[in-house]
Structures are given as C-alpha cells and as structure tokens.
Amino acid sequence: MTAMIHAEQVTKSFGHHEVLRGIDLTVEAGEVCCLLGPSGSGKSTFLRCVNHLETVSSGRLRVDGQLVGYRESHGRLHELRPREIAARRRDIGMVFQRFNLFPHLSAAANIMEAPMRVRGVSKTDARQQALALLDRVGLADRAEAYPATLSGGQQQRVAIARALAMRPKLMLFDEPTSALDPELVGDVLDVMRSLAAEGMTMVVVTHEMGFAREVADTVVFMDGGVVVEAGQPGQVLVAPREERTRGFLAKVL
Amino acid sequence: MTQPPASLTAVPVRHYGRWITAALAVAATVWLVVTLAASPALEPATVGHYLTQDFILAGVRTTLILTAVAMVLGATGGIVLAVMRLSDNPVLKALAAAFVWLFRGTPLLVQIVFFGFLGALLPRITVRVPLTGTILFDKPTSLVITGTVAAVLALSLNEMAYAAEIVRGGILAVDKGQTEAAHALGMTSAQTLRRIVLPQAMRVIVPPMGNEVITMLKSTALVSVIAGRDLMTAVQGVYAQNYKVIPLLAVAAIWYLALVSVLSIVQILLERRFGRGHHVHTGGAPR
C-alpha cells in the first residue's frame, strides 16, 4: 500500500529565498492531515507543490506513488510535459483561500466545466452531477447564480463541489475559511467534515484549531520551512513536545 | 406628548452660474451652425442628390468590407501576437514585440502608401519549391497587390499591433487565481486560455476594441491615397471633376456618422454580453 503523499527532503526556493528547507511528510490514503503554522512557514507553498502549481527545487515528492513533475523510466527522471502535468492534476482537487470561482460562469457551469472539457463527460451527465453536488453542499437552489451574487461561504462550497466533480483521490485545502466572515465558516467546515467522514484523503492548511482537533488524523506543525512536529491532534495540540509549537499554540488558542 | 415638527421645505442651492454658461454655449453653437448652414457652398440639394448614388453606396460597401476584414484579421492576429508576447518562448516574445514596435511606430498613412507601392520594392512575387527548379507561383506584384489588397494588408497589419496590446492588457487583467484554479482542475493551458481567461479578458478588451472598430472605419478614408475604392475615394472622384468639394465631403461625413452611430450601439450590446456576472449591484441581472 503506497502512501497518498510521500515527501522526502523537499525544498523550494524563490530566488535566494528558501521557503521549504527539507520537508519530510507522509499522508496515507483516507487520512485527514492538517498543516498548521505561522504565516510564512511554507504550509501553502508545500500544498501548492503537491499538485505542481509550484515546482519543487530538490528532494522527492510522490503523490500516489508517482513523482510530482517527473516520470521515471529506465532509471532516469524525465520532466513532464505540460499535458502530462495537467493529466496528473485531474485526480487532485484543490480549494483556494480566495475561492477562485470562474466569475463568467454560473455555479452549475463552474462545476460542469472541467468534467466536460477534461474528462469528456456529456453536458447532460455533467449537469446532473453538478446539481447533485450542489445539493450535497446545501446549494441546490443556487445552480444558476453567478459567483458575484453568492456569499463567500456559498462561493467556497461551490468551489469544493467544483473540485469534487473531478472525482479526485486527494483534496487539498489552502486556508479554505480564512477569507470568510466568521458566521459563514461553519457551513464550509461542515462540508469538509462530511467529506472526511466519507474517507476522502485531505490535506488542509488551516487556522481552525477546533476543526484540526476534531477531524484531523494527523496534525503537522510547520515553521521556517521545516516540519517541527507531527502527530495525532491529541498529542500535538494538547501536549506539544517542541517549544516552537507551544509558543505558536499559546498565541492562537 | 410633543407636537410633530412642522414640515419644512428644503430649498436646493440655485446654480445661476450653470444657467448662464449653458445659455452662452447654446448661443455660440446656434450662431456657428446658422452661419455655416447659410453658406451657399453647402448646396443641400447636391448633398441629397449624391447621398444615395450607386457609386457612393458602392464606396460605403467597400468601406464596411475593409473595416470588417481588417478588424477580423487584426483582432485574430492581435490575439496571436498577445499570446506570443506572454509566452515563455523568448524568440516569439521578441518577434511579437518587434512587430508591435514597427507597426505602431510608423504612421498608418505611410504604411498604406508603402503597401500601395510594394511593386517598387518587390517587382515580382515568386514561390519556389526549395532546392528544385519548380516554380509554384510567379506574377508581377502589381497584379497581386491591387489597391484593395494593399489597403487590407496595411489596415490589418496596423490593427494587429494595436489589438495585440489591448488583448495583452485584457489577459493580464484576469486574476492569476483563475489560471491556477483551471490548472488545478486538470485543464491544459490552451483550454484555460480559451475557456477561462479569454472570456473574462473580453470584458476588458471589448470597450477599447469597440473604439478600434470606430477608428478603423474612419481610417479607411486614408486608403483613398492609393485608390482603395472606399467611400472617400468615391467622393474624391466626383469633386475632383465638378469641384463641389463641400457638398461631397458632407455626403461622406453623413455616411461616416451614420455608420459610427450604428457601431456604437453594437458596442454597448457587446459590453453587456461580456459583462455577465459582473453587474450584480447595478441591476443588470445576469441571464
């Protein structure tokens, strides 16, 4: 059984600035992993590396056994062509802090776009699936609404539905509730909770300590581009071993 | 119990200055129009006579065709140039930049005359199969590049340079998160550009492109210098013989104004179409 994500000494630099300085991390299939840490700790950058929105500078990063950005053949690494990168991303769903819904498309059309264009699903089937997914995130009545007419929480739920429409084996959440008004956070977290309950593999960059404690199988605390501490939420959040983790938790809790 | 306050009439500020300047402006305009209209050179009857003559209508048709063809070629080429300029390929980038530099840096009139006299630079156009003696195509340039072809070439190449900058600006105006979201869904760069980025860029592109169409319609008058058979060429042909310059220029002006007015309405409709999803607060309900 291969791990869903397996990172070995992953580094990432922007020019001379080293954002990731050797990340070791394993996420098993069906696991919910929450990445915590102060801003600038490299959590989001690591998440973006997983679906190749950022290129890893060194180290090995495997998703479902395959190296991100490379293909191994005859003992050599071949950099992937753009088309191959796109093909690998199909199976990884991503939810962004700023939702990034397509403003020129209705909620339903946002969800239908990728299944139709990338998977070749027929319009009828795509629409049926979109309506089912909207129903699932509690927005059955907003199928024809344009993103600008939806609240932040509604937009983020459409964005989750859009990612799910590709039937991903892994979902990445990049601070999904950070741009939301406090009273809208709950609905989005509820959707994520139900996803976790169904056994979806999830990596969540978040500041929602309650969600991490309740839903995560593993909590990873990052700082300065390295994993400081990782373990079960009961251990990392309640009885952290590292001084830096304690200092961070004291500030956010 | 207290009495409700007596209602007061609010008196807005009286802008006497506005009334005076408005009256002065109207008076000046009326004076100007009356003076010009009183000129015997205007000859309204002559204007009316020529307005719907067949050769004038043929000129109008050519002007419209020139505008349409040059805009379609210009916009298509402009999109290609903009994508080249935004690509990661340094050679394509430099070529596109050089093209824009050349065609934006020289006057349109110079380009039109240049293409009109292309035969002087390149007397024959010959296409050979390389390394063999086979000749696929060989004709004198002046037969291939007629006045109309030269006009289309000059107008569309010039338009490509301007359209490229407008499209580039439109593409850059689309939030980077849109591209990331599309890529994260597994869409290829081409799909992302066509389905996600360009439709959103259109909202930024349509207003200046509308202006380009209107400018283009009027710029076609320049092709009269190489006998481009357009509206301006048609009226020039008449007044060069009968010296009724003012009435014939009025005919041209009336046609240009009418066509520009129609185009302005089309532009408004297009802006509404591409503004979908953006007019939530102004009441333009998305369909």
XYZ file of C-alpha atoms in Angstrom:
540
model
C 0.000 0.000 0.000
C 1.672 3.221 -1.146
C 1.138 6.459 0.751
C -1.025 9.105 -0.928
C 1.640 11.744 -0.342
C 5.247 10.939 0.445
C 7.691 13.827 0.787
C 11.413 13.361 1.369
C 13.628 16.372 1.998
C 11.507 18.595 -0.242
C 12.922 22.095 -0.681
C 11.630 25.109 -2.570
C 13.381 28.407 -3.186
C 12.110 31.595 -4.769
C 15.383 33.121 -5.978
C 17.640 33.187 -2.913
C 14.731 32.869 -0.523
C 14.379 29.306 0.723
C 10.717 28.734 1.645
C 10.830 24.963 2.171
C 14.011 23.618 3.773
C 13.629 19.871 3.680
C 10.093 18.677 4.316
C 9.557 15.029 5.326
C 5.927 14.095 5.435
C 3.691 11.116 4.718
C -0.075 11.200 4.248
C -1.797 7.803 3.964
C -4.876 7.209 1.819
C -8.050 8.092 3.701
C -6.157 10.276 6.146
C -7.022 13.871 7.054
C -3.871 15.888 7.630
C -3.978 19.458 8.951
C -0.993 21.720 8.332
C -0.592 24.405 10.986
C 1.995 27.089 11.444
C 2.637 30.811 11.392
C 2.351 32.695 8.100
C 5.473 32.311 6.005
C 6.152 28.862 7.431
C 5.757 27.274 3.976
C 2.448 25.403 4.529
C 0.718 26.829 1.471
C 3.838 26.516 -0.672
C 4.107 22.837 0.226
C 0.438 22.305 -0.604
C 0.914 24.007 -3.987
C 3.932 21.775 -4.688
C 1.739 18.685 -4.273
C -0.252 19.498 -7.445
C 2.660 21.168 -9.192
C 1.380 24.746 -9.007
C 4.899 25.314 -7.664
C 7.915 23.321 -8.808
C 9.941 21.526 -6.163
C 13.577 22.716 -6.093
C 15.020 19.481 -4.701
C 14.013 16.350 -2.855
C 11.409 13.749 -3.758
C 7.685 14.367 -3.634
C 5.433 11.477 -4.588
C 1.671 11.520 -4.950
C 0.077 8.075 -5.127
C 3.497 6.603 -5.864
C 4.302 8.929 -8.765
C 6.912 11.687 -8.593
C 5.341 15.125 -8.963
C 6.568 16.777 -12.160
C 8.671 13.800 -13.287
C 8.317 10.412 -14.899
C 10.739 7.637 -14.085
C 11.818 5.387 -16.920
C 14.964 3.303 -17.378
C 16.379 4.674 -14.162
C 16.175 8.302 -15.294
C 13.868 11.155 -14.405
C 12.125 12.866 -17.290
C 10.473 16.206 -16.676
C 6.772 16.007 -17.517
C 5.252 17.803 -20.468
C 2.510 20.345 -19.672
C -0.120 17.910 -20.942
C 1.107 15.168 -18.597
C 1.143 17.581 -15.658
C -2.456 18.511 -16.465
C -3.383 14.809 -16.604
C -1.973 14.199 -13.112
C -3.790 17.196 -11.665
C -7.167 15.751 -12.667
C -7.038 13.399 -9.721
C -6.133 16.089 -7.179
C -8.802 18.561 -6.081
C -7.749 21.968 -4.816
C -9.710 24.551 -2.856
C -8.257 28.049 -2.610
C -8.402 30.701 0.084
C -9.948 33.186 -2.377
C -12.329 30.568 -3.896
C -11.227 31.418 -7.479
C -14.610 30.557 -8.970
C -14.945 31.487 -12.632
C -16.972 34.731 -12.464
C -18.327 34.465 -16.025
C -19.956 31.083 -15.352
C -22.941 30.179 -13.173
C -22.436 27.942 -10.126
C -23.537 24.864 -12.093
C -21.384 25.806 -15.111
C -18.367 26.288 -12.811
C -18.771 22.683 -11.692
C -19.512 21.311 -15.198
C -16.555 22.936 -16.956
C -13.728 20.548 -16.028
C -15.658 17.248 -16.261
C -16.803 18.262 -19.758
C -13.505 19.653 -21.070
C -11.045 17.378 -19.281
C -12.893 14.105 -18.771
C -15.131 14.386 -21.836
C -18.328 13.903 -19.830
C -21.506 14.783 -21.768
C -23.280 18.025 -20.935
C -26.352 16.201 -19.617
C -24.309 13.981 -17.306
C -22.131 16.874 -16.167
C -25.194 18.935 -15.320
C -26.816 16.095 -13.423
C -23.629 15.605 -11.424
C -23.306 19.351 -10.800
C -26.836 19.563 -9.420
C -26.220 16.548 -7.172
C -23.007 18.110 -5.860
C -24.695 21.473 -5.277
C -27.396 19.662 -3.350
C -24.738 17.948 -1.316
C -23.095 21.267 -0.282
C -26.540 22.711 0.512
C -26.863 24.978 -2.535
C -29.380 23.093 -4.696
C -31.365 26.293 -5.278
C -28.382 28.392 -6.435
C -27.379 26.420 -9.545
C -27.960 29.348 -11.916
C -26.464 32.009 -9.628
C -23.276 33.763 -10.716
C -20.431 33.779 -8.163
C -20.727 37.526 -7.539
C -24.278 37.024 -6.236
C -23.173 34.374 -3.707
C -21.785 34.964 -0.225
C -18.202 33.967 0.497
C -19.293 30.813 2.290
C -21.553 29.828 -0.617
C -18.763 30.513 -3.119
C -16.376 28.313 -1.181
C -18.915 25.484 -1.077
C -19.373 25.764 -4.856
C -15.570 25.657 -5.158
C -15.489 22.424 -3.122
C -18.249 20.967 -5.326
C -16.258 22.012 -8.410
C -13.191 20.140 -7.161
C -15.261 17.064 -6.224
C -16.779 16.917 -9.719
C -13.454 15.554 -10.990
C -13.783 12.647 -8.519
C -10.343 13.311 -7.013
C -8.487 10.803 -4.875
C -6.906 13.628 -2.891
C -8.274 17.021 -1.830
C -6.042 19.970 -0.963
C -7.485 22.885 1.015
C -5.433 26.097 1.166
C -6.825 28.083 4.110
C -10.398 27.477 2.913
C -12.054 29.567 5.620
C -9.525 32.394 6.084
C -11.296 34.800 3.702
C -14.746 34.173 5.206
C -16.827 36.149 7.678
C -16.842 34.251 10.978
C -20.523 33.303 10.768
C -20.008 31.652 7.353
C -17.094 29.438 8.405
C -19.335 26.772 9.947
C -21.127 25.770 6.719
C -17.841 25.260 4.882
C -16.341 23.244 7.751
C -19.488 21.079 7.846
C -18.999 20.148 4.197
C -15.340 19.329 4.842
C -16.285 17.267 7.901
C -18.725 15.153 5.877
C -16.044 14.643 3.192
C -13.621 13.430 5.838
C -16.266 11.103 7.229
C -16.597 9.504 3.786
C -12.922 8.657 3.804
C -11.580 11.320 1.416
C -7.840 11.879 1.722
C -7.446 15.529 2.674
C -4.581 17.920 3.357
C -5.848 21.098 4.972
C -3.839 24.235 5.630
C -5.882 25.933 8.319
C -6.015 28.155 11.357
C -9.189 26.459 12.595
C -7.848 24.692 15.671
C -11.267 23.265 16.532
C -11.541 21.617 13.109
C -7.993 20.250 13.359
C -8.605 18.787 16.809
C -11.908 17.215 15.855
C -11.390 15.993 12.272
C -7.649 15.549 11.656
C -5.952 12.184 11.904
C -2.594 13.911 11.822
C -1.625 17.453 12.727
C 1.615 18.789 11.293
C 3.173 21.925 12.740
C 5.486 23.765 10.335
C 7.772 26.705 10.961
C 10.613 28.221 8.950
C 10.171 25.777 6.069
C 10.534 22.571 8.093
C 8.174 20.198 9.886
C 8.683 20.962 13.559
C 6.330 18.371 14.935
C 3.756 15.918 13.617
C 1.406 13.527 15.319
C -2.136 12.912 16.453
C -4.087 16.074 17.274
C -4.483 14.965 20.887
C -0.726 14.965 21.230
C 0.437 17.912 19.062
C -2.323 20.319 20.081
C -2.652 19.302 23.718
C 0.799 18.199 24.769
C 3.284 19.529 22.197
C 6.856 18.325 22.572
C 8.538 21.257 20.868
C 8.970 24.711 22.333
C 8.084 26.407 18.989
C 4.788 24.503 18.782
C 3.930 25.527 22.330
C 4.724 29.167 21.562
C 2.522 29.130 18.425
C -0.407 27.422 20.149
C -0.214 29.857 23.057
C -0.719 32.686 20.563
C -3.585 31.239 18.512
C -5.655 29.381 21.121
C -46.964 64.304 24.049
C -44.887 66.558 21.837
C -46.163 68.024 18.619
C -44.614 66.515 15.458
C -42.238 69.077 13.957
C -43.768 71.196 11.218
C -42.566 70.012 7.799
C -40.057 72.355 6.197
C -39.473 72.836 2.501
C -35.857 72.163 1.574
C -34.587 74.664 -0.997
C -31.732 73.329 -3.119
C -28.835 75.622 -3.994
C -29.647 77.626 -7.118
C -26.853 77.292 -9.646
C -27.275 80.575 -11.536
C -23.777 80.251 -12.989
C -24.760 76.979 -14.670
C -27.703 78.588 -16.398
C -25.589 81.438 -17.720
C -22.810 79.209 -19.106
C -25.376 76.866 -20.641
C -27.136 79.777 -22.372
C -23.833 81.130 -23.683
C -22.797 77.719 -25.011
C -26.141 77.208 -26.772
C -25.985 80.685 -28.300
C -22.459 80.111 -29.604
C -23.429 76.738 -31.105
C -26.541 78.117 -32.793
C -24.572 81.018 -34.240
C -21.911 78.672 -35.627
C -24.424 76.259 -37.180
C -26.551 79.046 -38.683
C -23.507 80.801 -40.149
C -22.164 77.620 -41.738
C -25.572 76.460 -42.948
C -26.171 79.824 -44.580
C -23.103 79.358 -46.801
C -24.178 78.906 -50.427
C -21.355 76.380 -50.907
C -23.192 73.762 -48.844
C -25.843 73.108 -51.512
C -28.226 70.805 -49.581
C -29.848 69.718 -52.857
C -26.488 68.462 -54.158
C -25.865 66.626 -50.882
C -29.262 64.949 -51.170
C -28.621 64.077 -54.811
C -25.300 62.313 -54.175
C -26.150 60.737 -50.814
C -27.708 57.620 -52.345
C -25.963 57.454 -55.718
C -24.857 53.930 -56.668
C -21.136 54.694 -56.719
C -21.382 56.318 -53.259
C -23.211 53.231 -51.945
C -20.520 51.038 -53.535
C -17.932 53.134 -51.695
C -19.849 52.687 -48.434
C -19.904 48.941 -49.030
C -16.150 48.828 -49.671
C -15.527 50.905 -46.552
C -17.595 48.466 -44.498
C -15.876 45.431 -46.017
C -12.433 46.949 -45.474
C -13.338 47.697 -41.854
C -14.734 44.223 -41.221
C -11.914 42.302 -42.900
C -9.175 44.436 -41.336
C -10.763 44.145 -37.894
C -11.240 40.362 -38.089
C -7.673 39.826 -39.328
C -6.367 42.459 -36.927
C -8.123 41.042 -33.865
C -7.200 37.429 -34.690
C -3.587 38.390 -35.335
C -3.664 40.547 -32.224
C -4.672 37.581 -30.056
C -1.851 35.512 -31.573
C 0.662 38.326 -31.010
C -0.546 38.854 -27.424
C -0.198 35.136 -26.626
C 3.261 35.170 -28.248
C 4.259 38.119 -26.108
C 3.038 36.455 -22.929
C 4.599 33.081 -23.775
C 7.768 31.690 -22.190
C 9.483 31.439 -25.576
C 11.969 34.352 -25.737
C 12.172 34.288 -29.548
C 8.381 34.509 -30.025
C 8.264 37.212 -27.347
C 10.894 39.326 -29.118
C 9.320 38.849 -32.556
C 5.904 39.952 -31.299
C 7.430 42.961 -29.545
C 9.321 43.918 -32.711
C 6.144 43.644 -34.797
C 4.239 45.929 -32.441
C 7.165 48.346 -32.338
C 7.341 48.562 -36.145
C 3.626 48.927 -36.918
C 2.811 51.211 -34.013
C 5.897 53.298 -34.626
C 5.119 54.336 -38.200
C 2.100 56.352 -39.370
C -0.762 54.370 -40.896
C -0.672 56.652 -43.940
C 2.981 55.704 -44.535
C 2.115 52.010 -44.258
C -0.791 52.341 -46.696
C 1.304 54.142 -49.313
C 4.127 51.646 -48.728
C 1.899 48.642 -49.449
C 0.405 50.523 -52.404
C 3.883 50.810 -53.899
C 5.093 47.348 -52.849
C 5.770 46.582 -56.511
C 8.642 49.077 -56.486
C 10.366 47.139 -53.691
C 9.496 43.661 -54.916
C 8.672 43.665 -58.656
C 7.599 40.004 -58.846
C 6.124 37.609 -56.294
C 7.598 34.157 -56.798
C 7.096 30.986 -54.772
C 9.598 28.190 -55.477
C 9.929 24.709 -54.091
C 13.319 24.901 -52.332
C 16.300 23.078 -53.924
C 14.357 22.297 -57.130
C 13.630 24.485 -60.079
C 9.860 24.109 -59.733
C 8.005 27.395 -59.623
C 4.599 27.261 -57.939
C 3.618 30.875 -58.315
C 5.069 33.782 -60.237
C 3.303 37.027 -61.024
C 4.080 40.749 -61.113
C 3.434 42.283 -57.685
C 1.174 44.981 -59.074
C -1.274 42.333 -60.300
C -1.390 40.528 -56.950
C -1.352 43.519 -54.613
C -4.161 45.628 -56.026
C -5.255 48.826 -54.328
C -7.816 46.942 -52.246
C -5.400 44.176 -51.246
C -2.780 46.759 -50.259
C -5.413 48.583 -48.228
C -6.467 45.404 -46.415
C -2.831 44.462 -45.746
C -1.895 47.854 -44.346
C -5.038 48.270 -42.253
C -4.982 44.764 -40.752
C -1.249 44.655 -40.010
C -1.526 48.051 -38.344
C -4.581 46.914 -36.396
C -2.813 43.735 -35.272
C -0.221 45.825 -33.450
C -2.844 47.823 -31.538
C -5.105 44.819 -30.911
C -2.124 42.871 -29.534
C -1.593 45.483 -26.834
C -5.299 45.605 -25.972
C -5.596 41.811 -25.760
C -2.384 41.571 -23.728
C -3.748 44.122 -21.282
C -7.012 42.183 -21.071
C -5.276 38.873 -20.387
C -3.050 40.445 -17.719
C -6.137 41.953 -16.056
C -7.540 38.476 -15.308
C -6.682 37.340 -11.781
C -3.864 34.768 -11.660
C -6.028 32.668 -9.339
C -8.298 31.914 -12.316
C -5.463 30.240 -14.215
C -4.408 28.347 -11.092
C -7.940 27.123 -10.453
C -8.270 25.932 -14.058
C -4.865 24.214 -13.959
C -5.713 22.604 -10.620
C -8.778 21.083 -12.311
C -6.528 19.490 -14.909
C -7.282 21.877 -17.763
C -4.449 22.417 -20.247
C -3.005 25.866 -20.896
C -4.877 26.117 -24.209
C -8.194 25.154 -22.562
C -7.537 27.596 -19.732
C -6.840 30.421 -22.165
C -9.858 29.746 -24.373
C -12.464 28.781 -21.769
C -11.451 30.735 -18.673
C -9.024 33.604 -19.344
C -10.146 34.999 -22.719
C -13.883 35.178 -21.865
C -13.002 37.198 -18.778
C -10.415 39.269 -20.644
C -13.157 40.130 -23.179
C -14.818 42.344 -20.596
C -11.670 44.470 -20.528
C -10.971 44.057 -24.268
C -14.390 44.906 -25.757
C -14.604 48.638 -24.891
C -11.206 49.604 -26.400
C -11.765 47.217 -29.339
C -15.068 48.957 -29.996
C -13.141 52.191 -30.209
C -10.689 50.471 -32.554
C -13.526 49.478 -34.919
C -14.770 53.044 -34.981
C -11.249 54.392 -35.533
C -10.726 51.768 -38.242
C -13.918 52.759 -40.060
C -12.667 56.319 -40.258
C -9.067 55.311 -41.022
C -10.242 53.507 -44.160
C -10.615 57.012 -45.647
C -6.807 57.091 -45.804
C -6.762 54.345 -48.420
C -8.141 56.870 -50.913
C -4.468 57.856 -51.447
C -3.905 54.507 -53.201
C -7.348 54.394 -54.846
C -8.770 51.901 -52.379
C -12.290 52.273 -53.899
C -13.742 53.194 -50.479
C -16.301 55.907 -49.664
C -13.662 58.642 -49.552
C -12.202 57.557 -52.894
C -15.722 57.723 -54.340
C -16.447 61.282 -53.190
C -12.965 62.454 -54.188
C -13.533 61.078 -57.656
C -16.603 63.297 -58.007
C -15.338 66.536 -56.529
C -12.102 66.270 -58.492
C -14.324 66.687 -61.596
C -17.156 69.008 -60.546
C -15.362 70.965 -57.758
C -18.365 70.556 -55.419
C -15.957 69.747 -52.566
C -18.091 70.842 -49.602
C -21.347 69.039 -50.533
C -19.481 65.804 -51.283
C -17.499 65.976 -48.054
C -20.848 66.435 -46.314
C -22.094 63.265 -48.025
C -19.044 61.375 -46.726
C -19.454 62.867 -43.244
C -23.135 61.883 -43.073
C -22.319 58.287 -44.019
C -19.396 58.006 -41.616
C -21.522 59.458 -38.791
C -24.389 57.073 -39.508
C -22.102 54.025 -39.597
C -20.265 55.057 -36.409
C -23.606 55.543 -34.632
C -24.703 52.012 -35.549
C -21.358 50.607 -34.401
C -21.634 52.453 -31.077
C -24.954 50.716 -30.395
C -23.428 47.318 -31.235
C -20.579 48.112 -28.850
C -22.995 48.812 -25.989
C -24.772 45.486 -26.610
C -21.462 43.594 -26.679
C -20.302 45.180 -23.436
C -23.482 43.989 -21.777
C -22.965 40.473 -23.121
C -19.419 40.144 -21.802
C -20.186 41.873 -18.521
C -22.221 38.851 -17.380
C -21.632 38.021 -13.749
C -20.247 41.483 -13.082
C -23.336 43.681 -12.830
C -24.857 42.389 -9.645
C -25.174 45.734 -7.974
C -26.130 47.815 -10.977
C -29.234 45.786 -11.719
C -28.024 44.256 -14.985
C -29.328 40.844 -13.974
C -27.197 38.002 -15.297
C -29.092 35.687 -17.587
